[in-house]
Amino acid sequence: MSGRLLRSVCTAALATATLLVAVPFPAYAAPEPPPPLPPVPSAPSASAPAAGALGAPPATVSGLLGRLQLLYRQTEQATEAYNATEVELIRQRVEAKKLAADLARARAALERSRGDAGLLARRQYQGQSDLSDYLRLLLSPDAAHILDDGHLLERLARSRARTMRGLTAGEQRADALASASRTALDRQQQLVARQKKQRDTVGDRLREVEKLLASLSGTEIASIAALEKSGTERAQRELIGSGALGDTVGAAGAPGAPGAPAGSRGTPSAAGGRAVEFAAGQIGKPYEWGAEGPGSYDCSGLTSQAWAHAGLAIPRTSQEQWRDLPRIPLRELRPGDLVIYFPEATHVAIYLGDGMVIQAPRPGAYVKVSPIAANPLLGAVRPDPDGAALAPAAYVPPLLPEGATEGSDAGFGES
């Protein structure tokens, strides 16, 4: 090979190495920032009594019942908002922890890259750089040796380019993760403040309930409970008479005697049967806002835990259950389905069968069996829409404990 050709080959290799060093590389993609928190729900409407401004109790029993129902409803709204924030806060803490671990790894990798870059700089300063290797090969009198070792040019150039790419990408990754970590911690602090505000709102509503109940005589409380019971019975009769439940309920619309199997029209899926069995086992445990067992529950704490026990994770709050789970007509209800109440979807119960539900009613009450019409119905959802219903012979409804249906469905006077 002529000297001219040899020098052409080496010059081309040197140019290629230089281009490899200058090749652009993709920038590190920063973690996508989380969406902003929605505003904290505003205070109850003008028709609702403000905290600390309850005023004189209504003069009539029906007025007292209406006031208590409103206060309980506001309490449950605040409770479900608190529960939703708690779920988001748990997720945010997990995300913040993951980002912190990623940032620590990125910073360690960045230090290694800086070490490699420092070594490269020292070698260049000492005349041991990649370029000096190129010149050594270029000026070598052994042309065959140069051709045999031509791959060394590319390897050295790639090593240098890789070192520089790693340093730049590492800096970008560390910067992006540090920014994401700060954002995650800021969001966590916002959630903590939001949760405190919601907890205070729940406390305000409960104090209003206590203040109103404390102002009533035993006779007034008994009259309120009787009025509430008669209203529920009337609503249940009207619901069954309207045919809205189809053939999912018998004429009586009530479960069997205490200690006997619960009534059931239609059968659940296997998972639905397990959820009902779990819920029935919680009867008699107290309602406690924000609780999800094992000793106490709020409404959605009971339903979410019942389905978790059945092997299916569902959303924590009643609003999320209504929003995210498949909706079904009331006439298609089967045991294990969830029944949602109030226009804001602030209450939920699990369908037992024969027009009855198991629910954690209100503060001061206990998990119990209630008529499905105990509260204003919004609709129903099915956590396992693809689950096949069991054959009638394969489903044994749960046994109900003594007193499963006793007590107020709204918790009046029960402490």
XYZ file of C-alpha atoms in Angstrom:
415
model
C 0.000 0.000 0.000
C 1.385 3.439 -0.908
C 2.158 6.043 1.717
C -0.503 8.344 0.217
C -3.192 5.689 0.506
C -2.073 4.810 4.019
C -2.296 8.421 5.113
C -5.758 8.733 3.466
C -7.030 5.752 5.423
C -5.678 7.057 8.722
C -6.891 10.595 8.088
C -10.404 9.278 7.368
C -10.332 7.242 10.583
C -9.220 10.304 12.545
C -12.068 12.376 11.063
C -14.515 9.639 11.914
C -13.332 9.612 15.518
C -13.737 13.370 15.749
C -17.285 13.133 14.401
C -18.120 10.435 16.931
C -17.117 12.754 19.756
C -19.392 15.486 18.395
C -22.445 13.292 17.762
C -25.466 14.815 19.593
C -27.273 12.616 22.141
C -30.855 12.686 23.386
C -31.528 14.773 26.466
C -32.793 13.070 29.606
C -36.588 13.210 29.826
C -37.622 14.735 33.128
C -40.403 13.039 35.113
C -43.786 14.417 34.135
C -44.988 16.822 36.842
C -48.141 15.762 38.714
C -51.385 17.623 37.986
C -52.231 20.457 40.377
C -54.371 19.622 43.364
C -58.063 20.427 42.912
C -59.370 23.126 45.239
C -60.514 22.103 48.694
C -64.310 21.641 48.585
C -66.077 24.780 49.663
C -68.132 25.058 52.789
C -71.685 23.674 52.696
C -74.271 25.676 50.816
C -75.996 28.704 52.261
C -78.944 26.537 53.280
C -76.662 24.572 55.602
C -75.836 25.819 59.081
C -72.282 27.085 59.424
C -69.998 25.619 62.047
C -70.429 27.417 65.322
C -73.644 29.075 64.093
C -76.174 26.324 64.658
C -78.765 28.634 66.157
C -81.884 27.526 67.961
C -83.102 23.999 67.209
C -86.109 23.762 64.872
C -89.427 23.789 66.669
C -90.852 20.632 65.067
C -89.728 17.020 65.167
C -89.554 16.918 61.378
C -87.408 20.044 61.445
C -85.085 18.456 63.978
C -84.833 15.334 61.834
C -84.037 17.411 58.773
C -81.341 19.336 60.645
C -79.720 16.135 61.899
C -79.845 14.503 58.484
C -78.178 17.552 56.960
C -75.440 17.594 59.578
C -74.764 13.878 59.183
C -74.637 14.277 55.425
C -72.164 17.154 55.708
C -70.058 15.083 58.102
C -69.929 12.210 55.646
C -69.051 14.546 52.776
C -66.117 15.873 54.779
C -65.152 12.342 55.791
C -65.046 11.082 52.214
C -63.022 14.136 51.158
C -60.586 13.361 53.982
C -60.401 9.722 52.859
C -59.651 10.739 49.273
C -56.856 13.022 50.434
C -55.454 10.232 52.620
C -55.281 7.919 49.598
C -53.556 10.609 47.529
C -51.139 11.388 50.363
C -50.117 7.735 50.605
C -49.482 7.645 46.855
C -47.519 10.893 47.048
C -45.308 9.623 49.854
C -44.488 6.525 47.819
C -43.677 8.690 44.796
C -41.504 11.050 46.867
C -39.604 8.092 48.314
C -39.039 6.610 44.853
C -37.812 9.943 43.483
C -35.427 10.353 46.421
C -33.946 6.893 45.741
C -33.655 7.636 42.007
C -31.970 10.953 42.777
C -29.427 9.270 45.062
C -28.584 6.735 42.337
C -28.342 9.480 39.704
C -25.971 11.519 41.847
C -23.765 8.465 42.445
C -23.679 7.765 38.705
C -22.892 11.415 38.049
C -19.905 11.240 40.394
C -18.631 8.186 38.539
C -19.033 10.001 35.212
C -17.171 13.017 36.551
C -14.381 10.696 37.645
C -14.181 9.231 34.158
C -14.159 12.716 32.616
C -11.404 13.798 35.014
C -9.311 10.788 34.045
C -9.779 11.642 30.375
C -8.661 15.225 31.007
C -5.579 14.078 32.883
C -4.608 11.679 30.118
C -4.926 14.446 27.540
C -2.827 16.776 29.685
C -0.167 14.093 30.068
C -0.074 13.375 26.345
C -1.912 10.064 26.726
C -5.145 11.168 25.120
C -7.018 9.396 22.372
C -5.620 11.934 19.911
C -2.003 11.036 20.808
C -2.883 7.382 20.188
C -4.194 8.368 16.753
C -0.993 10.259 15.959
C 1.144 7.363 17.162
C -0.672 5.004 14.830
C -0.622 7.514 11.992
C 3.154 7.947 12.208
C 3.907 4.259 12.684
C 6.151 2.793 9.925
C 4.321 -0.545 10.151
C 1.343 -0.093 7.756
C 0.108 -3.669 8.244
C 0.003 -3.107 11.995
C -2.020 0.048 11.458
C -4.567 -1.783 9.310
C -4.807 -4.692 11.739
C -5.405 -2.294 14.635
C -7.713 0.043 12.725
C -10.569 -0.984 14.944
C -8.688 0.638 17.842
C -9.424 4.068 16.390
C -13.140 3.535 16.532
C -13.002 1.954 19.983
C -11.022 4.842 21.441
C -13.293 7.426 19.845
C -16.406 5.687 21.084
C -14.965 5.483 24.585
C -14.332 9.204 24.634
C -17.776 10.012 23.226
C -19.412 7.631 25.705
C -17.622 9.320 28.616
C -18.824 12.771 27.568
C -22.360 11.595 26.848
C -22.548 9.900 30.238
C -21.399 13.052 32.023
C -23.865 15.334 30.258
C -26.793 12.905 30.533
C -26.002 12.301 34.197
C -26.108 16.029 34.915
C -29.434 16.357 33.115
C -30.897 13.370 34.935
C -29.756 14.596 38.348
C -31.137 18.085 37.712
C -34.491 16.735 36.487
C -34.836 14.343 39.411
C -33.926 17.039 41.924
C -36.639 19.272 40.466
C -39.186 16.423 40.495
C -38.263 15.570 44.083
C -38.816 19.159 45.205
C -42.176 19.199 43.422
C -43.200 15.916 45.083
C -42.300 17.219 48.538
C -44.195 20.466 47.907
C -47.237 18.487 46.839
C -46.949 16.301 49.919
C -46.961 19.371 52.142
C -50.035 20.697 50.317
C -51.816 17.400 50.900
C -50.949 17.411 54.600
C -52.396 20.918 54.955
C -55.458 19.914 52.960
C -55.996 16.850 55.113
C -55.780 18.912 58.303
C -58.406 21.317 56.981
C -60.710 18.434 56.088
C -60.164 16.797 59.488
C -61.109 20.076 61.161
C -64.247 20.250 59.022
C -65.288 16.758 60.121
C -64.697 17.750 63.747
C -66.787 20.913 63.336
C -69.706 18.961 61.897
C -69.568 16.330 64.625
C -69.553 19.014 67.307
C -72.659 20.534 65.737
C -74.392 17.144 65.878
C -73.390 16.709 69.531
C -74.566 20.204 70.384
C -77.948 19.650 68.775
C -78.440 16.231 70.380
C -77.433 17.624 73.769
C -80.129 20.264 73.476
C -82.891 17.678 72.994
C -84.885 15.788 75.561
C -85.215 12.019 75.581
C -88.763 12.354 74.288
C -87.622 14.487 71.361
C -84.868 12.053 70.445
C -87.316 9.131 70.571
C -89.745 11.073 68.367
C -86.974 11.830 65.851
C -85.953 8.167 65.723
C -89.566 7.066 65.224
C -90.074 9.609 62.458
C -86.867 8.515 60.756
C -87.912 4.853 60.960
C -91.362 5.475 59.567
C -89.867 7.538 56.742
C -87.488 4.704 55.845
C -90.293 2.130 55.897
C -92.430 4.318 53.661
C -89.559 4.888 51.223
C -88.862 1.146 51.158
C -92.480 0.285 50.381
C -92.613 2.874 47.614
C -89.346 1.649 46.101
C -90.452 -1.978 46.063
C -93.925 -1.052 44.837
C -92.471 0.942 41.960
C -90.775 -2.158 40.565
C -87.430 -0.349 40.450
C -85.773 -3.380 42.034
C -87.384 -5.787 39.577
C -87.471 -9.357 40.857
C -84.383 -8.913 43.041
C -86.588 -8.510 46.136
C -89.593 -10.319 47.566
C -92.762 -8.679 48.718
C -91.569 -8.398 52.316
C -88.348 -6.663 51.423
C -86.689 -7.780 54.644
C -84.251 -10.487 55.705
C -85.181 -13.520 57.706
C -85.323 -13.725 61.464
C -82.155 -13.010 63.449
C -79.801 -15.954 63.313
C -81.312 -17.198 60.050
C -79.751 -16.838 56.599
C -80.284 -13.473 54.970
C -82.914 -13.302 52.260
C -81.600 -13.280 48.714
C -83.103 -12.937 45.269
C -80.418 -13.740 42.756
C -76.966 -14.979 43.638
C -73.623 -13.207 43.809
C -70.439 -14.044 42.035
C -67.957 -16.067 44.056
C -66.087 -12.866 44.977
C -69.330 -11.053 45.732
C -70.340 -13.842 48.100
C -67.051 -13.486 49.970
C -67.527 -9.704 50.185
C -71.017 -10.120 51.664
C -69.757 -12.737 54.110
C -67.032 -10.371 55.303
C -69.445 -7.431 55.656
C -71.886 -9.557 57.651
C -69.044 -10.446 60.002
C -68.537 -6.757 60.814
C -72.122 -6.179 61.984
C -72.166 -4.559 65.410
C -68.823 -2.758 65.036
C -68.927 1.020 65.498
C -68.873 3.637 62.783
C -65.758 5.795 62.942
C -64.955 8.384 60.329
C -61.819 7.570 58.330
C -61.709 3.982 59.665
C -61.316 0.875 57.505
C -61.183 -1.822 60.167
C -60.637 -4.091 61.770
C -62.407 -2.688 64.835
C -64.448 0.106 63.248
C -65.440 1.426 59.824
C -66.860 4.320 57.939
C -69.179 3.608 55.009
C -66.610 3.251 52.234
C -64.062 1.738 54.593
C -66.486 -1.169 55.051
C -67.227 -1.665 51.346
C -63.607 -1.332 50.195
C -62.396 -3.766 52.854
C -65.186 -6.235 52.079
C -64.073 -6.409 48.469
C -60.394 -6.442 49.403
C -61.178 -9.506 51.552
C -62.857 -10.999 48.489
C -59.615 -10.550 46.548
C -60.410 -7.428 44.535
C -59.002 -3.969 45.268
C -61.552 -1.214 44.647
C -61.314 2.547 45.206
C -61.359 3.738 48.825
C -64.085 6.408 48.755
C -67.749 6.298 47.816
C -67.263 8.994 45.163
C -64.444 7.028 43.530
C -66.472 3.820 43.715
C -69.366 5.556 41.966
C -67.069 7.190 39.412
C -64.768 4.276 38.586
C -66.793 1.067 38.946
C -69.259 -0.146 36.292
C -72.821 1.006 36.988
C -75.774 -1.336 36.874
C -79.563 -0.833 37.024
C -81.131 -1.397 40.432
C -83.284 -4.139 38.954
C -80.112 -6.142 38.260
C -78.745 -5.954 41.810
C -77.154 -9.052 43.221
C -75.510 -9.607 46.620
C -72.104 -7.945 46.792
C -72.990 -4.997 44.548
C -72.500 -1.533 46.016
C -75.410 0.852 46.484
C -74.537 4.568 46.299
C -76.518 7.337 48.002
C -77.061 11.109 47.767
C -76.423 13.293 44.694
C -72.782 13.790 45.717
C -72.219 10.002 46.111
C -71.207 10.549 49.744
C -72.554 7.285 51.180
C -72.277 3.646 50.140
C -73.538 0.256 51.338
C -73.111 -3.340 50.185
C -76.174 -5.146 48.883
C -77.207 -8.133 50.988
C -80.189 -9.278 48.966
C -83.986 -9.065 49.177
C -83.953 -5.269 49.291
C -81.535 -4.994 52.202
C -77.991 -3.650 52.550
C -75.171 -3.870 55.081
C -73.850 -0.436 55.934
C -71.860 1.652 58.387
C -74.537 4.332 58.740
C -73.305 7.427 60.571
C -71.216 8.570 63.546
C -72.748 7.134 66.706
C -74.190 4.106 64.905
C -72.928 0.577 64.252
C -72.511 -1.584 61.178
C -75.975 -3.046 60.570
C -78.507 -4.347 58.108
C -80.816 -1.650 56.717
C -83.493 -1.316 54.056
C -81.979 -0.272 50.755
C -84.122 2.898 50.842
C -82.739 4.067 54.211
C -81.057 6.951 52.337
C -81.819 8.693 49.019
C -80.596 6.345 46.289
C -78.235 7.503 43.563
C -77.498 4.173 41.872
C -75.501 0.975 42.072
C -72.132 -0.315 40.859
C -70.638 -3.775 40.426
C -66.969 -4.293 41.352
C -66.710 -7.521 39.308
C -68.895 -7.127 36.202
C -67.254 -10.144 34.568
C -67.858 -12.418 37.543
C -70.424 -15.104 36.775
C -73.274 -15.507 39.243
C -73.184 -18.648 41.330
C -75.795 -21.328 40.853
C -78.562 -21.019 43.486
C -77.512 -24.295 45.101
C -73.909 -23.082 45.384
C -74.666 -19.931 47.396
C -75.403 -19.956 51.099
C -76.279 -16.454 52.381
C -74.458 -15.416 55.559
C -76.033 -15.907 58.942
C -77.060 -12.623 60.532
C -76.269 -12.036 64.207
C -78.909 -11.108 66.742
C -79.914 -7.468 66.422
C -78.540 -7.086 62.904
C -81.403 -4.788 61.893
C -81.900 -3.001 65.221
C -81.056 0.617 65.855
C -81.399 3.797 63.896
C -80.175 3.811 60.320
C -78.909 7.350 60.911
C -77.361 6.902 64.349
C -79.630 9.239 66.245
C -79.048 9.091 69.977
C -76.682 6.104 69.780
C -73.348 6.769 71.425
